[in-house]
PDB file of C-alpha atoms in Angstrom:
ATOM      1  CA  MET A 126      16.932   7.067 -12.483  1.00 96.00           C
ATOM      2  CA  LYS A 127      17.373   7.054  -8.747  1.00 98.00           C
ATOM      3  CA  ILE A 128      15.701  10.132  -7.278  1.00 98.00           C
ATOM      4  CA  ALA A 129      16.180  11.154  -3.638  1.00 98.00           C
ATOM      5  CA  SER A 130      14.797  13.934  -1.479  1.00 98.00           C
ATOM      6  CA  PHE A 131      17.426  15.391   0.829  1.00 98.00           C
ATOM      7  CA  LYS A 132      18.521  18.292   2.964  1.00 97.00           C
ATOM      8  CA  THR A 133      21.778  20.234   3.078  1.00 95.00           C
ATOM      9  CA  GLY A 134      21.873  22.427   6.155  1.00 92.00           C
ATOM     10  CA  SER A 135      18.359  23.867   6.379  1.00 92.00           C
ATOM     11  CA  VAL A 136      17.662  23.665   2.631  1.00 95.00           C
ATOM     12  CA  ALA A 137      15.498  20.815   1.370  1.00 97.00           C
ATOM     13  CA  SER A 138      15.730  19.645  -2.231  1.00 98.00           C
ATOM     14  CA  TYR A 139      15.708  16.534  -4.421  1.00 98.00           C
ATOM     15  CA  GLY A 140      17.829  15.201  -7.218  1.00 98.00           C
ATOM     16  CA  ILE A 141      19.325  12.390  -9.226  1.00 98.00           C
ATOM     17  CA  VAL A 142      21.542   9.941  -7.334  1.00 98.00           C
ATOM     18  CA  THR A 143      24.612   8.780  -9.261  1.00 96.00           C
ATOM     19  CA  ASP A 144      27.759   6.888  -8.305  1.00 94.00           C
ATOM     20  CA  ALA A 145      29.521  10.253  -7.995  1.00 94.00           C
ATOM     21  CA  GLY A 146      26.889  12.031  -5.908  1.00 97.00           C
ATOM     22  CA  ILE A 147      23.587  13.899  -6.232  1.00 98.00           C
ATOM     23  CA  VAL A 148      22.639  16.255  -9.045  1.00 97.00           C
ATOM     24  CA  ASP A 149      20.545  18.919  -7.280  1.00 97.00           C
ATOM     25  CA  ALA A 150      17.346  19.178  -9.347  1.00 97.00           C
ATOM     26  CA  GLY A 151      15.555  21.480  -6.938  1.00 95.00           C
ATOM     27  CA  ARG A 152      18.224  24.120  -7.541  1.00 94.00           C
ATOM     28  CA  ARG A 153      18.066  23.761 -11.314  1.00 95.00           C
ATOM     29  CA  LEU A 154      14.336  23.202 -11.911  1.00 95.00           C
ATOM     30  CA  THR A 155      13.078  26.179  -9.964  1.00 92.00           C
ATOM     31  CA  ASN A 156       9.494  25.704 -11.152  1.00 94.00           C
ATOM     32  CA  PHE A 157       9.491  22.312  -9.424  1.00 96.00           C
ATOM     33  CA  PRO A 158      11.030  22.747  -5.961  1.00 95.00           C
ATOM     34  CA  THR A 159       9.980  19.303  -4.684  1.00 97.00           C
ATOM     35  CA  LEU A 160       9.705  15.809  -6.133  1.00 98.00           C
ATOM     36  CA  LYS A 161       5.939  15.898  -5.641  1.00 98.00           C
ATOM     37  CA  SER A 162       5.638  19.132  -7.630  1.00 97.00           C
ATOM     38  CA  LEU A 163       7.740  17.630 -10.425  1.00 97.00           C
ATOM     39  CA  LEU A 164       5.477  14.575 -10.577  1.00 98.00           C
ATOM     40  CA  ALA A 165       2.342  16.740 -10.426  1.00 97.00           C
ATOM     41  CA  HIS A 166       3.450  18.523 -13.598  1.00 96.00           C
ATOM     42  CA  GLY A 167       4.425  15.308 -15.371  1.00 95.00           C
ATOM     43  CA  SER A 168       7.964  16.581 -15.725  1.00 94.00           C
ATOM     44  CA  LEU A 169      10.152  13.514 -15.195  1.00 95.00           C
ATOM     45  CA  ASP A 170      11.551  14.113 -18.705  1.00 93.00           C
ATOM     46  CA  ASP A 171      12.893  17.495 -17.522  1.00 94.00           C
ATOM     47  CA  LEU A 172      14.698  15.658 -14.758  1.00 95.00           C
ATOM     48  CA  LYS A 173      16.166  13.108 -17.170  1.00 95.00           C
ATOM     49  CA  LYS A 174      17.868  15.946 -19.059  1.00 95.00           C
ATOM     50  CA  LEU A 175      20.017  16.599 -15.974  1.00 96.00           C
ATOM     51  CA  GLN A 176      21.497  13.095 -15.863  1.00 93.00           C
ATOM     52  CA  GLY A 177      24.813  14.076 -17.451  1.00 90.00           C
ATOM     53  CA  GLU A 178      25.465  17.080 -15.203  1.00 95.00           C
ATOM     54  CA  ARG A 179      28.157  17.233 -12.546  1.00 95.00           C
ATOM     55  CA  PRO A 180      26.881  16.229  -9.087  1.00 97.00           C
ATOM     56  CA  ASP A 181      26.484  19.017  -6.554  1.00 96.00           C
ATOM     57  CA  HIS A 182      26.731  16.946  -3.378  1.00 96.00           C
ATOM     58  CA  VAL A 183      28.480  13.847  -2.168  1.00 96.00           C
ATOM     59  CA  LEU A 184      25.820  11.429  -0.984  1.00 95.00           C
ATOM     60  CA  SER A 185      27.428  11.025   2.432  1.00 94.00           C
ATOM     61  CA  ALA A 186      27.257  14.796   2.988  1.00 95.00           C
ATOM     62  CA  VAL A 187      23.485  15.158   2.735  1.00 97.00           C
ATOM     63  CA  GLU A 188      20.641  14.157   5.040  1.00 98.00           C
ATOM     64  CA  LEU A 189      18.257  11.911   3.155  1.00 98.00           C
ATOM     65  CA  LEU A 190      14.583  12.724   3.665  1.00 98.00           C
ATOM     66  CA  PRO A 191      11.582  10.463   3.092  1.00 98.00           C
ATOM     67  CA  THR A 192      11.523   9.886  -0.657  1.00 98.00           C
ATOM     68  CA  VAL A 193       8.327  11.925  -0.957  1.00 98.00           C
ATOM     69  CA  PRO A 194       8.382  14.123   2.158  1.00 97.00           C
ATOM     70  CA  ASP A 195       4.950  15.646   1.544  1.00 97.00           C
ATOM     71  CA  PRO A 196       2.573  13.108  -0.032  1.00 98.00           C
ATOM     72  CA  ASP A 197      -1.108  13.920  -0.022  1.00 97.00           C
ATOM     73  CA  LYS A 198      -1.929  10.334   0.912  1.00 98.00           C
ATOM     74  CA  ILE A 199      -0.111   7.269   2.233  1.00 98.00           C
ATOM     75  CA  PHE A 200      -2.038   4.007   1.981  1.00 98.00           C
ATOM     76  CA  CYS A 201      -0.643   1.007   3.840  1.00 98.00           C
ATOM     77  CA  ILE A 202      -1.810  -2.515   3.084  1.00 97.00           C
ATOM     78  CA  GLY A 203      -2.172  -4.971   5.950  1.00 93.00           C
ATOM     79  CA  VAL A 204      -1.391  -8.701   5.879  1.00 90.00           C
ATOM     80  CA  ASN A 205      -0.716  -8.847   2.135  1.00 94.00           C
ATOM     81  CA  TYR A 206       1.732 -11.780   1.969  1.00 90.00           C
ATOM     82  CA  ALA A 207       0.651 -15.382   2.466  1.00 86.00           C
ATOM     83  CA  THR A 208       3.398 -15.982   5.044  1.00 85.00           C
ATOM     84  CA  HIS A 209       2.270 -12.997   7.118  1.00 84.00           C
ATOM     85  CA  LEU A 210      -1.359 -14.134   6.881  1.00 82.00           C
ATOM     86  CA  ALA A 211      -0.308 -17.548   8.188  1.00 84.00           C
ATOM     87  CA  GLU A 212       1.748 -16.278  11.129  1.00 85.00           C
ATOM     88  CA  SER A 213      -0.906 -13.748  12.167  1.00 82.00           C
ATOM     89  CA  GLY A 214      -3.795 -16.197  11.888  1.00 82.00           C
ATOM     90  CA  HIS A 215      -5.777 -13.991   9.513  1.00 80.00           C
ATOM     91  CA  PRO A 216      -7.813 -15.570   6.718  1.00 84.00           C
ATOM     92  CA  THR A 217      -7.105 -14.428   3.177  1.00 86.00           C
ATOM     93  CA  PRO A 218      -9.119 -11.206   2.852  1.00 88.00           C
ATOM     94  CA  PRO A 219     -11.538 -10.707  -0.035  1.00 93.00           C
ATOM     95  CA  HIS A 220     -10.356  -7.116  -0.414  1.00 96.00           C
ATOM     96  CA  PRO A 221      -7.148  -5.280   0.533  1.00 96.00           C
ATOM     97  CA  MET A 222      -6.927  -4.318   4.208  1.00 95.00           C
ATOM     98  CA  ILE A 223      -6.079  -0.612   4.170  1.00 96.00           C
ATOM     99  CA  PHE A 224      -4.989   1.869   6.821  1.00 96.00           C
ATOM    100  CA  THR A 225      -3.321   5.239   6.475  1.00 97.00           C
ATOM    101  CA  ARG A 226      -0.103   6.839   7.622  1.00 97.00           C
ATOM    102  CA  PHE A 227       0.574  10.523   8.085  1.00 98.00           C
ATOM    103  CA  ALA A 228       3.525  12.165   6.371  1.00 97.00           C
ATOM    104  CA  ASN A 229       4.961  13.431   9.669  1.00 97.00           C
ATOM    105  CA  SER A 230       5.400   9.858  10.925  1.00 98.00           C
ATOM    106  CA  GLN A 231       8.088   9.191   8.290  1.00 98.00           C
ATOM    107  CA  VAL A 232      11.883   9.465   8.313  1.00 98.00           C
ATOM    108  CA  GLY A 233      14.473   9.103   5.588  1.00 98.00           C
ATOM    109  CA  SER A 234      17.235   6.560   5.267  1.00 98.00           C
ATOM    110  CA  GLY A 235      19.927   7.167   7.867  1.00 98.00           C
ATOM    111  CA  GLN A 236      17.572   9.029  10.159  1.00 98.00           C
ATOM    112  CA  PRO A 237      16.642   7.307  13.428  1.00 98.00           C
ATOM    113  CA  MET A 238      13.404   5.413  13.770  1.00 98.00           C
ATOM    114  CA  ILE A 239      12.017   6.405  17.157  1.00 98.00           C
ATOM    115  CA  ARG A 240      10.713   4.022  19.811  1.00 97.00           C
ATOM    116  CA  PRO A 241       8.165   6.140  21.712  1.00 97.00           C
ATOM    117  CA  LEU A 242       7.857   6.592  25.452  1.00 96.00           C
ATOM    118  CA  GLU A 243       4.553   4.728  25.537  1.00 96.00           C
ATOM    119  CA  SER A 244       5.720   1.290  24.373  1.00 96.00           C
ATOM    120  CA  GLU A 245       8.592  -1.157  24.059  1.00 96.00           C
ATOM    121  CA  ARG A 246       6.786  -3.185  21.375  1.00 97.00           C
ATOM    122  CA  PHE A 247       8.405  -1.554  18.354  1.00 98.00           C
ATOM    123  CA  ASP A 248       8.308  -3.926  15.383  1.00 98.00           C
ATOM    124  CA  TYR A 249       9.853  -3.845  11.894  1.00 98.00           C
ATOM    125  CA  GLU A 250       7.951  -4.394   8.642  1.00 98.00           C
ATOM    126  CA  GLY A 251       9.990  -4.377   5.430  1.00 98.00           C
ATOM    127  CA  GLU A 252       7.809  -3.347   2.482  1.00 98.00           C
ATOM    128  CA  LEU A 253       7.760  -2.150  -1.120  1.00 98.00           C
ATOM    129  CA  ALA A 254       6.496   1.414  -1.594  1.00 98.00           C
ATOM    130  CA  VAL A 255       4.818   2.440  -4.850  1.00 98.00           C
ATOM    131  CA  ILE A 256       4.992   6.151  -5.759  1.00 98.00           C
ATOM    132  CA  ILE A 257       2.197   7.440  -7.968  1.00 98.00           C
ATOM    133  CA  GLY A 258       3.357   9.545 -10.914  1.00 98.00           C
ATOM    134  CA  LYS A 259       0.096  10.169 -12.736  1.00 97.00           C
ATOM    135  CA  GLY A 260      -3.107  10.689 -10.820  1.00 97.00           C
ATOM    136  CA  GLY A 261      -6.485   9.257 -11.619  1.00 98.00           C
ATOM    137  CA  ARG A 262      -9.782   7.833 -10.454  1.00 98.00           C
ATOM    138  CA  ARG A 263     -11.111   4.333 -11.161  1.00 98.00           C
ATOM    139  CA  ILE A 264      -7.863   3.278 -12.788  1.00 98.00           C
ATOM    140  CA  SER A 265      -8.156  -0.107 -14.446  1.00 98.00           C
ATOM    141  CA  ARG A 266      -5.810  -2.926 -13.541  1.00 97.00           C
ATOM    142  CA  GLU A 267      -4.597  -2.955 -17.148  1.00 98.00           C
ATOM    143  CA  LYS A 268      -3.548   0.717 -17.008  1.00 98.00           C
ATOM    144  CA  ALA A 269      -2.419   0.793 -13.389  1.00 98.00           C
ATOM    145  CA  LEU A 270       1.335   0.513 -13.918  1.00 98.00           C
ATOM    146  CA  SER A 271       1.309   3.487 -16.309  1.00 97.00           C
ATOM    147  CA  HIS A 272       0.362   5.586 -13.261  1.00 98.00           C
ATOM    148  CA  VAL A 273       3.489   4.551 -11.302  1.00 98.00           C
ATOM    149  CA  ALA A 274       6.505   6.870 -11.186  1.00 98.00           C
ATOM    150  CA  GLY A 275       8.745   4.469  -9.300  1.00 98.00           C
ATOM    151  CA  TYR A 276       9.444   2.265  -6.307  1.00 98.00           C
ATOM    152  CA  ALA A 277      11.223   2.617  -2.969  1.00 98.00           C
ATOM    153  CA  CYS A 278      11.869   0.659   0.223  1.00 98.00           C
ATOM    154  CA  TYR A 279       9.687   1.183   3.271  1.00 98.00           C
ATOM    155  CA  ASN A 280       9.831   0.117   6.914  1.00 98.00           C
ATOM    156  CA  ASP A 281       6.314   0.336   8.295  1.00 98.00           C
ATOM    157  CA  GLY A 282       7.486   0.413  11.903  1.00 98.00           C
ATOM    158  CA  SER A 283       4.650  -0.637  14.197  1.00 97.00           C
ATOM    159  CA  ILE A 284       3.888   0.040  17.846  1.00 97.00           C
ATOM    160  CA  ARG A 285       2.135  -3.290  18.289  1.00 97.00           C
ATOM    161  CA  ASP A 286       0.214  -2.758  21.508  1.00 96.00           C
ATOM    162  CA  TRP A 287      -1.208   0.541  20.245  1.00 96.00           C
ATOM    163  CA  GLN A 288      -1.989  -1.076  16.888  1.00 94.00           C
ATOM    164  CA  ARG A 289      -4.148  -3.620  18.730  1.00 93.00           C
ATOM    165  CA  HIS A 290      -6.061  -1.258  20.987  1.00 95.00           C
ATOM    166  CA  THR A 291      -8.976  -1.720  18.550  1.00 91.00           C
ATOM    167  CA  SER A 292      -9.527  -3.248  15.113  1.00 87.00           C
ATOM    168  CA  GLN A 293      -8.299   0.010  13.573  1.00 89.00           C
ATOM    169  CA  PHE A 294      -4.521   0.012  13.077  1.00 91.00           C
ATOM    170  CA  ALA A 295      -3.859   3.747  12.727  1.00 94.00           C
ATOM    171  CA  PRO A 296      -2.713   4.589  16.294  1.00 95.00           C
ATOM    172  CA  GLY A 297       0.071   2.013  16.203  1.00 96.00           C
ATOM    173  CA  LYS A 298       1.213   3.117  12.764  1.00 97.00           C
ATOM    174  CA  ASN A 299       1.527   6.867  13.218  1.00 97.00           C
ATOM    175  CA  PHE A 300       3.818   7.582  16.146  1.00 98.00           C
ATOM    176  CA  MET A 301       6.368  10.215  15.122  1.00 97.00           C
ATOM    177  CA  GLY A 302       9.465   8.891  13.409  1.00 98.00           C
ATOM    178  CA  THR A 303       8.330   5.278  13.118  1.00 98.00           C
ATOM    179  CA  GLY A 304       8.122   4.866   9.323  1.00 98.00           C
ATOM    180  CA  GLY A 305      11.309   4.633   7.259  1.00 98.00           C
ATOM    181  CA  PHE A 306      10.981   5.606   3.561  1.00 98.00           C
ATOM    182  CA  GLY A 307      13.843   5.563   1.068  1.00 97.00           C
ATOM    183  CA  PRO A 308      16.658   5.701   0.364  1.00 98.00           C
ATOM    184  CA  TRP A 309      15.368   6.888  -3.027  1.00 98.00           C
ATOM    185  CA  MET A 310      12.843   6.173  -5.747  1.00 98.00           C
ATOM    186  CA  VAL A 311      13.899   4.063  -8.708  1.00 98.00           C
ATOM    187  CA  THR A 312      11.888   4.923 -11.818  1.00 98.00           C
ATOM    188  CA  THR A 313       9.842   2.258 -13.560  1.00 97.00           C
ATOM    189  CA  ASP A 314      12.004   2.205 -16.697  1.00 96.00           C
ATOM    190  CA  GLU A 315      14.658   0.478 -14.566  1.00 96.00           C
ATOM    191  CA  ILE A 316      12.155  -1.959 -13.025  1.00 96.00           C
ATOM    192  CA  PRO A 317       9.602  -2.891 -15.699  1.00 91.00           C
ATOM    193  CA  ASP A 318       8.273  -5.838 -13.634  1.00 96.00           C
ATOM    194  CA  VAL A 319       8.567  -5.200  -9.913  1.00 97.00           C
ATOM    195  CA  SER A 320       7.097  -8.627  -9.096  1.00 96.00           C
ATOM    196  CA  ARG A 321      10.470 -10.122 -10.088  1.00 96.00           C
ATOM    197  CA  GLN A 322      12.282  -8.282  -7.291  1.00 98.00           C
ATOM    198  CA  LYS A 323      13.055  -9.677  -3.843  1.00 98.00           C
ATOM    199  CA  ILE A 324      12.734  -8.040  -0.444  1.00 98.00           C
ATOM    200  CA  ALA A 325      14.651  -8.718   2.763  1.00 98.00           C
ATOM    201  CA  THR A 326      14.771  -7.138   6.216  1.00 98.00           C
ATOM    202  CA  ARG A 327      17.805  -7.368   8.505  1.00 98.00           C
ATOM    203  CA  LEU A 328      18.032  -6.459  12.178  1.00 98.00           C
ATOM    204  CA  ASN A 329      21.615  -5.903  13.327  1.00 98.00           C
ATOM    205  CA  GLY A 330      22.824  -7.776  10.255  1.00 98.00           C
ATOM    206  CA  VAL A 331      20.615 -10.840  10.809  1.00 98.00           C
ATOM    207  CA  GLU A 332      18.003 -11.547   8.144  1.00 98.00           C
ATOM    208  CA  VAL A 333      14.554 -11.633   9.724  1.00 98.00           C
ATOM    209  CA  GLN A 334      12.336 -11.363   6.636  1.00 98.00           C
ATOM    210  CA  ALA A 335      12.757 -12.453   3.007  1.00 97.00           C
ATOM    211  CA  ALA A 336      10.351 -12.988   0.114  1.00 96.00           C
ATOM    212  CA  PRO A 337       9.850 -12.373  -3.586  1.00 96.00           C
ATOM    213  CA  ILE A 338       7.517  -9.472  -4.355  1.00 97.00           C
ATOM    214  CA  SER A 339       5.507 -11.952  -6.429  1.00 96.00           C
ATOM    215  CA  ASP A 340       4.193 -13.399  -3.147  1.00 95.00           C
ATOM    216  CA  LEU A 341       1.887 -10.414  -2.649  1.00 96.00           C
ATOM    217  CA  VAL A 342      -1.736 -11.468  -2.191  1.00 95.00           C
ATOM    218  CA  PHE A 343      -2.927  -8.279  -3.920  1.00 97.00           C
ATOM    219  CA  ASP A 344      -0.300  -7.149  -6.420  1.00 97.00           C
ATOM    220  CA  VAL A 345       0.555  -3.572  -7.390  1.00 98.00           C
ATOM    221  CA  PRO A 346      -2.007  -3.221 -10.220  1.00 98.00           C
ATOM    222  CA  ALA A 347      -4.752  -4.611  -7.975  1.00 98.00           C
ATOM    223  CA  LEU A 348      -3.897  -2.150  -5.190  1.00 98.00           C
ATOM    224  CA  ILE A 349      -3.881   0.846  -7.546  1.00 98.00           C
ATOM    225  CA  ALA A 350      -7.205  -0.191  -9.046  1.00 98.00           C
ATOM    226  CA  TYR A 351      -8.773  -0.668  -5.606  1.00 98.00           C
ATOM    227  CA  CYS A 352      -7.462   2.525  -3.989  1.00 98.00           C
ATOM    228  CA  SER A 353      -8.349   4.664  -6.996  1.00 98.00           C
ATOM    229  CA  THR A 354     -11.944   3.436  -6.821  1.00 98.00           C
ATOM    230  CA  PHE A 355     -12.720   5.024  -3.456  1.00 98.00           C
ATOM    231  CA  THR A 356     -10.462   8.072  -3.874  1.00 98.00           C
ATOM    232  CA  GLU A 357      -8.613   9.965  -6.557  1.00 98.00           C
ATOM    233  CA  LEU A 358      -4.924   9.133  -6.533  1.00 98.00           C
ATOM    234  CA  ALA A 359      -2.612  12.136  -6.918  1.00 98.00           C
ATOM    235  CA  PRO A 360       1.018  12.409  -8.044  1.00 98.00           C
ATOM    236  CA  GLY A 361       3.286  11.762  -5.085  1.00 98.00           C
ATOM    237  CA  ASP A 362       0.794   9.534  -3.274  1.00 98.00           C
ATOM    238  CA  VAL A 363       2.345   6.405  -1.780  1.00 98.00           C
ATOM    239  CA  ILE A 364       0.991   2.866  -1.536  1.00 98.00           C
ATOM    240  CA  VAL A 365       2.948   0.741   0.955  1.00 98.00           C
ATOM    241  CA  THR A 366       2.187  -2.773  -0.198  1.00 98.00           C
ATOM    242  CA  GLY A 367       2.474  -4.921   2.936  1.00 96.00           C
ATOM    243  CA  THR A 368       5.046  -7.016   4.752  1.00 95.00           C
ATOM    244  CA  THR A 369       5.974 -10.672   4.589  1.00 94.00           C
ATOM    245  CA  GLY A 370       6.308 -13.210   7.395  1.00 94.00           C
ATOM    246  CA  GLY A 371       8.955 -12.954  10.087  1.00 95.00           C
ATOM    247  CA  VAL A 372       7.821  -9.871  11.987  1.00 96.00           C
ATOM    248  CA  GLY A 373       8.951  -9.622  15.584  1.00 96.00           C
ATOM    249  CA  ALA A 374       5.490  -9.860  17.120  1.00 95.00           C
ATOM    250  CA  TYR A 375       5.011 -13.500  16.086  1.00 94.00           C
ATOM    251  CA  ARG A 376       8.410 -14.788  17.135  1.00 96.00           C
ATOM    252  CA  THR A 377       9.004 -16.744  20.347  1.00 96.00           C
ATOM    253  CA  PRO A 378      10.012 -14.770  22.279  1.00 97.00           C
ATOM    254  CA  PRO A 379       8.894 -11.601  20.467  1.00 97.00           C
ATOM    255  CA  LEU A 380      11.687  -9.606  18.837  1.00 98.00           C
ATOM    256  CA  TRP A 381      11.260  -5.876  19.399  1.00 98.00           C
ATOM    257  CA  MET A 382      13.502  -3.107  18.061  1.00 98.00           C
ATOM    258  CA  LYS A 383      15.372  -1.171  20.750  1.00 97.00           C
ATOM    259  CA  GLU A 384      17.851   1.632  21.274  1.00 97.00           C
ATOM    260  CA  GLY A 385      21.099   0.943  19.431  1.00 97.00           C
ATOM    261  CA  ASP A 386      19.653  -1.462  16.854  1.00 98.00           C
ATOM    262  CA  VAL A 387      20.119  -0.954  13.122  1.00 98.00           C
ATOM    263  CA  VAL A 388      17.367  -2.126  10.779  1.00 98.00           C
ATOM    264  CA  GLU A 389      17.728  -2.506   7.015  1.00 98.00           C
ATOM    265  CA  VAL A 390      15.163  -3.128   4.289  1.00 98.00           C
ATOM    266  CA  GLU A 391      16.650  -4.160   0.954  1.00 98.00           C
ATOM    267  CA  ILE A 392      14.812  -4.621  -2.341  1.00 98.00           C
ATOM    268  CA  SER A 393      16.763  -5.931  -5.302  1.00 98.00           C
ATOM    269  CA  GLY A 394      17.135  -3.330  -8.020  1.00 97.00           C
ATOM    270  CA  ILE A 395      16.216  -0.501  -5.642  1.00 98.00           C
ATOM    271  CA  GLY A 396      18.642  -0.282  -2.739  1.00 98.00           C
ATOM    272  CA  ILE A 397      18.917  -0.463   1.040  1.00 98.00           C
ATOM    273  CA  LEU A 398      16.883   1.599   3.497  1.00 98.00           C
ATOM    274  CA  ARG A 399      18.970   1.708   6.679  1.00 98.00           C
ATOM    275  CA  ASN A 400      17.856   3.265   9.969  1.00 98.00           C
ATOM    276  CA  PRO A 401      19.283   3.250  13.488  1.00 98.00           C
ATOM    277  CA  VAL A 402      16.760   2.842  16.290  1.00 98.00           C
ATOM    278  CA  LYS A 403      16.612   5.344  19.122  1.00 97.00           C
ATOM    279  CA  ASP A 404      14.457   5.724  22.197  1.00 97.00           C
ATOM    280  CA  GLU A 405      12.480   8.944  22.151  1.00 94.00           C
ATOM    281  CA  VAL A 406      14.281  10.367  25.204  1.00 82.00           C
ATOM    282  CA  ALA A 407      17.722   9.696  23.692  1.00 75.00           C
ATOM    283  CA  ALA A 408      16.697  11.170  20.358  1.00 72.00           C
ATOM    284  CA  ALA A 409      15.373  14.322  22.035  1.00 72.00           C
ATOM    285  CA  ALA A 410      18.583  14.708  24.064  1.00 68.00           C
ATOM    286  CA  GLU A 411      20.668  14.319  20.906  1.00 74.00           C
ATOM    287  CA  ARG A 412      18.683  17.033  19.114  1.00 70.00           C
ATOM    288  CA  ALA A 413      19.032  19.360  22.100  1.00 69.00           C
ATOM    289  CA  ALA A 414      22.807  18.863  22.184  1.00 66.00           C
TER     290      ALA A 414
END
């Protein structure tokens, strides 16, 4: 299944994405008003029963939200592809490099990613997002994938100068509206081996990043095992697995996202996360109008 969180007017919901539109699960499964609540109750089978129902909304008529709008935790993995390690000059780390994002820094597919007032160094990072379906602590590598509900595309938009104020990345990774997440989650039954998928990032139609997911330094089972050792993973938590080489910061000259750009992250078997880029002032003026 493809499962998206979305909004119609002021009403937020989630549902199954089909070729004909979206089957509104939030309206039908009233005990589970959000995707996170559905996952928390282990009720994906209840959602599957809705697959044959008539769609309630045309996809183009809804506003897509971050796939999980309200995760308890978002773990992002730094420099986790060999090509990105090489271009950044980092040695291969002995353990995953982890920083966190806040849920309010995320936007859905189609929503603008916002370049803040404080910087022009707004960089793209196409990544695979892993959505936890079954929580747990000290999950073994062998059992890790049984805890995954599905996968989505992610753009871990980075404010590079703020990221490098200190050795801690969080300030440059949490400006409002800088992280794209979507367009939907594809459940694991459709992608039994995510390492076989490929990821690409395009800026204004030009490919700037491309790699197989198998190039991850720490793969999905390793990341789940590591993260679940120091904390308890909960349904709806997100692990953003890292970006490959080709980021704008290491190009000559650097390639920064700016007002009017369109950035796309595509993962085979999942879909395309597409976001326009807006300056914060322009985005605020548009909302006011």
